[in-house]
Short mmCIF file of C-alpha atoms and ligand atoms in Angstrom, two decimals:
data_model
loop_
_atom_site.label_atom_id
_atom_site.label_comp_id
_atom_site.label_asym_id
_atom_site.label_seq_id
_atom_site.Cartn_x
_atom_site.Cartn_y
_atom_site.Cartn_z
CA MET A 1 -14.26 -11.79 16.30
CA GLU A 2 -13.97 -15.39 17.43
CA ASP A 3 -12.90 -17.83 14.58
CA ALA A 4 -16.13 -19.07 13.93
CA GLY A 5 -18.02 -16.10 13.79
CA ARG A 6 -15.38 -14.91 11.56
CA GLN A 7 -15.66 -17.62 9.14
CA ALA A 8 -19.87 -17.83 9.15
CA HIS A 9 -19.58 -14.18 8.29
CA TRP A 10 -16.77 -14.47 5.25
CA GLU A 11 -18.67 -17.75 3.95
CA ASN A 12 -21.94 -15.71 3.91
CA VAL A 13 -20.42 -12.89 2.07
CA TYR A 14 -19.07 -15.23 -0.65
CA THR A 15 -22.50 -17.41 -0.99
CA THR A 16 -24.56 -14.37 -0.82
CA LYS A 17 -22.67 -11.76 -3.27
CA ARG A 18 -21.49 -12.34 -6.60
CA GLU A 19 -17.86 -10.94 -7.62
CA THR A 20 -19.17 -7.26 -8.63
CA GLU A 21 -20.93 -6.51 -5.43
CA VAL A 22 -18.36 -6.71 -2.61
CA SER A 23 -16.47 -3.32 -2.48
CA TRP A 24 -12.88 -4.84 -2.54
CA PHE A 25 -13.56 -5.86 -6.00
CA GLN A 26 -11.09 -5.47 -8.59
CA GLN A 27 -11.00 -5.75 -12.13
CA SER A 28 -7.13 -5.51 -12.49
CA PRO A 29 -5.03 -6.40 -9.11
CA ALA A 30 -2.70 -4.17 -10.52
CA PRO A 31 -1.26 -2.35 -7.35
CA SER A 32 -0.44 -5.79 -5.82
CA PHE A 33 0.95 -6.91 -8.78
CA GLU A 34 3.51 -4.44 -9.09
CA LEU A 35 4.06 -4.20 -5.70
CA ILE A 36 4.94 -8.15 -6.25
CA VAL A 37 7.14 -7.61 -9.08
CA GLN A 38 8.83 -4.47 -7.33
CA ALA A 39 9.88 -6.50 -4.54
CA GLY A 40 11.73 -8.76 -6.70
CA ALA A 41 9.41 -12.22 -7.29
CA VAL A 42 10.88 -13.80 -10.04
CA SER A 43 8.84 -17.32 -11.51
CA ASN A 44 9.98 -19.72 -9.22
CA SER A 45 9.38 -17.29 -5.82
CA ALA A 46 7.45 -19.07 -3.60
CA ILE A 47 3.99 -16.73 -2.94
CA ILE A 48 1.21 -16.61 -0.82
CA ASP A 49 -1.84 -14.39 -1.02
CA ILE A 50 -3.23 -14.21 2.74
CA GLY A 51 -7.23 -13.45 2.69
CA GLY A 52 -6.84 -13.72 -1.18
CA GLY A 53 -10.75 -14.25 -1.30
CA ALA A 54 -11.50 -14.40 -4.77
CA SER A 55 -9.03 -12.11 -6.01
CA ARG A 56 -8.02 -11.29 -8.90
CA LEU A 57 -4.67 -11.59 -8.30
CA VAL A 58 -3.88 -15.30 -8.65
CA ASP A 59 -5.11 -15.20 -12.21
CA LYS A 60 -2.39 -12.61 -12.87
CA LEU A 61 0.06 -14.69 -11.25
CA VAL A 62 -1.25 -17.73 -13.44
CA GLU A 63 -1.23 -15.69 -16.27
CA GLN A 64 2.31 -14.02 -16.17
CA GLY A 65 4.23 -17.25 -15.47
CA PHE A 66 4.41 -17.38 -11.58
CA GLU A 67 4.60 -21.15 -10.81
CA ASP A 68 4.74 -21.57 -6.44
CA VAL A 69 1.00 -19.63 -6.13
CA THR A 70 -0.50 -20.38 -2.52
CA VAL A 71 -3.94 -18.90 -2.17
CA LEU A 72 -5.34 -18.99 2.08
CA ASP A 73 -8.35 -18.06 3.00
CA LEU A 74 -11.25 -18.49 5.53
CA SER A 75 -13.90 -18.87 2.95
CA GLY A 76 -13.73 -22.51 1.25
CA ALA A 77 -16.91 -20.45 -0.99
CA ALA A 78 -14.38 -17.62 -1.87
CA LEU A 79 -11.33 -19.86 -3.16
CA ALA A 80 -14.24 -22.03 -4.88
CA ALA A 81 -15.01 -19.03 -7.12
CA ALA A 82 -11.28 -18.18 -7.98
CA ARG A 83 -11.19 -21.80 -8.72
CA ARG A 84 -13.58 -21.66 -11.19
CA ARG A 85 -12.92 -18.70 -12.74
CA LEU A 86 -9.64 -19.67 -13.42
CA GLY A 87 -10.47 -23.32 -14.58
CA THR A 88 -7.51 -25.70 -15.35
CA GLY A 89 -5.10 -22.82 -14.06
CA ALA A 90 -6.42 -23.28 -10.79
CA GLU A 91 -4.52 -26.85 -11.08
CA ARG A 92 -1.37 -24.85 -10.57
CA VAL A 93 -2.02 -22.87 -7.44
CA ASN A 94 -2.17 -24.61 -4.07
CA TRP A 95 -5.34 -23.63 -2.49
CA ILE A 96 -5.67 -23.42 1.67
CA VAL A 97 -8.87 -22.94 3.26
CA ALA A 98 -7.42 -21.70 6.92
CA ASP A 99 -7.08 -18.91 9.32
CA ALA A 100 -4.47 -16.88 8.95
CA THR A 101 -4.22 -16.44 12.78
CA THR A 102 -4.13 -19.81 13.21
CA TRP A 103 -3.17 -21.82 10.87
CA ASP A 104 0.75 -23.55 10.39
CA PRO A 105 2.80 -22.44 7.57
CA VAL A 106 4.48 -25.71 6.12
CA LYS A 107 6.99 -23.87 4.69
CA PRO A 108 8.23 -20.37 4.32
CA TYR A 109 7.49 -18.41 1.21
CA ASP A 110 9.52 -15.36 -0.50
CA ILE A 111 6.14 -12.95 -1.53
CA TRP A 112 3.75 -12.26 1.31
CA HIS A 113 0.54 -10.75 -0.01
CA ASP A 114 -2.01 -9.39 2.19
CA ARG A 115 -4.69 -7.07 0.55
CA ALA A 116 -7.18 -6.26 3.29
CA ALA A 117 -7.56 -9.43 5.51
CA PHE A 118 -4.97 -8.02 8.13
CA HIS A 119 -7.22 -4.50 8.91
CA PHE A 120 -10.02 -6.77 10.36
CA LEU A 121 -7.71 -7.86 12.90
CA THR A 122 -8.73 -5.89 15.58
CA ASP A 123 -7.78 -7.49 19.07
CA ALA A 124 -3.83 -7.61 19.96
CA SER A 125 -4.38 -11.11 20.69
CA ASP A 126 -5.34 -11.60 17.11
CA ARG A 127 -2.58 -9.55 15.42
CA ALA A 128 0.00 -11.15 17.23
CA ALA A 129 -1.03 -14.53 16.16
CA TYR A 130 -1.08 -13.37 12.37
CA ILE A 131 2.78 -11.61 12.73
CA ALA A 132 4.02 -14.97 14.76
CA ARG A 133 2.88 -16.67 11.80
CA LEU A 134 4.53 -14.08 9.58
CA GLY A 135 7.66 -14.70 11.03
CA ARG A 136 7.27 -18.58 10.30
CA GLY A 137 5.65 -18.18 6.62
CA LEU A 138 8.13 -15.71 5.34
CA LYS A 139 12.02 -16.44 4.60
CA ILE A 140 14.76 -14.38 5.71
CA GLY A 141 14.55 -11.67 3.11
CA GLY A 142 11.74 -12.65 2.01
CA HIS A 143 8.90 -9.65 1.61
CA ALA A 144 5.81 -8.61 3.09
CA ILE A 145 3.31 -6.45 0.70
CA ILE A 146 0.69 -5.70 2.93
CA ALA A 147 -2.24 -3.60 2.62
CA THR A 148 -4.82 -1.90 5.08
CA PHE A 149 -7.27 0.76 4.71
CA ALA A 150 -4.86 3.79 5.28
CA LEU A 151 -5.25 6.06 8.33
CA ASP A 152 -8.15 8.73 6.18
CA GLY A 153 -9.81 4.85 5.03
CA PRO A 154 -13.11 3.86 5.68
CA GLU A 155 -13.76 2.57 9.77
CA LYS A 156 -15.44 -0.62 8.15
CA CYS A 157 -15.21 -3.15 5.54
CA SER A 158 -17.66 -5.55 5.07
CA GLY A 159 -19.74 -4.05 7.80
CA LEU A 160 -16.82 -4.96 10.50
CA PRO A 161 -14.30 -2.42 11.53
CA VAL A 162 -10.90 -2.50 11.03
CA ALA A 163 -7.71 -1.08 12.23
CA ARG A 164 -6.09 1.62 9.70
CA TYR A 165 -2.92 2.04 9.86
CA ASP A 166 -0.12 4.25 7.88
CA SER A 167 3.41 2.78 6.88
CA ALA A 168 4.86 3.64 10.53
CA SER A 169 2.11 1.98 12.73
CA LEU A 170 2.10 -0.56 10.45
CA GLY A 171 5.68 -1.39 10.85
CA GLN A 172 5.25 -0.98 14.42
CA ALA A 173 2.57 -3.81 14.78
CA LEU A 174 4.92 -5.63 12.74
CA GLY A 175 7.97 -5.07 14.55
CA THR A 176 11.86 -4.56 14.20
CA THR A 177 12.47 -7.71 12.22
CA PHE A 178 10.26 -6.63 9.47
CA LYS A 179 12.54 -3.07 7.60
CA LEU A 180 10.04 -0.67 5.48
CA VAL A 181 11.33 -0.71 1.79
CA HIS A 182 8.59 0.75 -0.02
CA THR A 183 5.27 2.41 0.84
CA GLN A 184 2.27 4.11 -1.17
CA ARG A 185 -1.46 5.25 -0.93
CA HIS A 186 -4.28 3.89 -3.68
CA GLU A 187 -6.85 5.09 -3.90
CA HIS A 188 -9.23 2.28 -4.38
CA ALA A 189 -12.89 2.45 -6.32
CA THR A 190 -15.38 0.25 -5.31
CA PRO A 191 -18.05 -1.17 -7.86
CA TRP A 192 -20.59 1.76 -7.09
CA ASP A 193 -17.27 4.15 -7.52
CA ALA A 194 -17.26 5.18 -4.14
CA ARG A 195 -13.72 6.17 -2.88
CA GLN A 196 -11.39 3.67 0.01
CA ILE A 197 -7.41 4.86 0.54
CA PHE A 198 -5.51 2.33 1.18
CA GLN A 199 -2.09 2.12 2.69
CA PHE A 200 0.04 -0.63 0.88
CA SER A 201 3.60 -1.54 2.05
CA ILE A 202 6.67 -3.88 1.12
CA PHE A 203 8.65 -5.17 4.15
CA ARG A 204 11.85 -7.16 4.37
CA ARG A 205 12.22 -9.94 6.37
CA GLU A 206 15.91 -8.85 8.48
CA GLY A 207 16.24 -11.56 10.78
C1 SAM B 1 -11.92 -7.32 1.46
S1 SAM B 1 -11.58 -8.63 1.25
C2 SAM B 1 -10.34 -8.96 0.38
C3 SAM B 1 -10.47 -10.51 -0.01
C4 SAM B 1 -8.90 -10.03 -1.21
N1 SAM B 1 -7.40 -9.90 -0.21
C5 SAM B 1 -8.79 -9.06 -2.62
O1 SAM B 1 -8.21 -8.03 -2.20
O2 SAM B 1 -9.83 -9.11 -2.95
C6 SAM B 1 -11.26 -9.92 2.79
C7 SAM B 1 -10.66 -11.60 3.13
O3 SAM B 1 -9.70 -12.32 4.17
C8 SAM B 1 -10.36 -13.22 4.23
N2 SAM B 1 -10.02 -13.07 5.59
C9 SAM B 1 -10.18 -12.19 6.71
N3 SAM B 1 -10.12 -12.18 7.51
C10 SAM B 1 -9.15 -13.61 7.68
C11 SAM B 1 -8.17 -14.60 8.69
N4 SAM B 1 -8.49 -14.53 9.57
N5 SAM B 1 -7.55 -15.70 8.22
C12 SAM B 1 -7.77 -16.05 6.63
N6 SAM B 1 -8.67 -15.12 5.80
C13 SAM B 1 -9.17 -14.05 6.13
C14 SAM B 1 -11.82 -12.40 3.98
O4 SAM B 1 -12.40 -14.23 3.75
C15 SAM B 1 -11.98 -12.14 2.97
O5 SAM B 1 -11.70 -13.06 1.29
#
């Protein structure tokens, strides 16, 4: 999908639907938060949530005392919703409206988290552009936590086709500088109680 069409899609989603009207809504971002801790995050770790949207992960990170948190998303409306919810806590977060396939990271992060953004990249050129930014935006020794629909997960998300992965195929997509350190399946219940299987994986950047 072209950048402009992609952004229009997501702005439309976040301006027409309430938080609990999207399939990916989670009251508690527990799987992501637990893996961030498992990856060794400490209070001054630089953490970025790629395609964070209006997710409550940022609330949890701020509440738990993480001091260097960034949320990046294509949709300004999504980030505005998260900022409103956080109130004064939003001032402790860096907010970036950008496309993860064209953004230029200005600093490297310790933790790169992505739940359900990478899987929308169905074109090889978009994946390559994202992975190039991951290579620049993650420290050597840093961890990428990427959650996509699993091989037996849904074929679409938000009406868009997705690429589904297990840890092996995701590792292959990322390349040999990323070493798999942990993977788990997770059954997500949508707000209307449909079940979606996600694959969460942690990769360490080795070089
Ligand atoms: C399915 S939602 C998941 C949102 C959030 N990660 C969560 O777990 O609640 C996908 C998010 O990725 C964002 N997104 C999609 N493609 C993107 C891209 N190329 N760059 C940045 N954000 C993107 C969308 O705006 C949307 O907020």
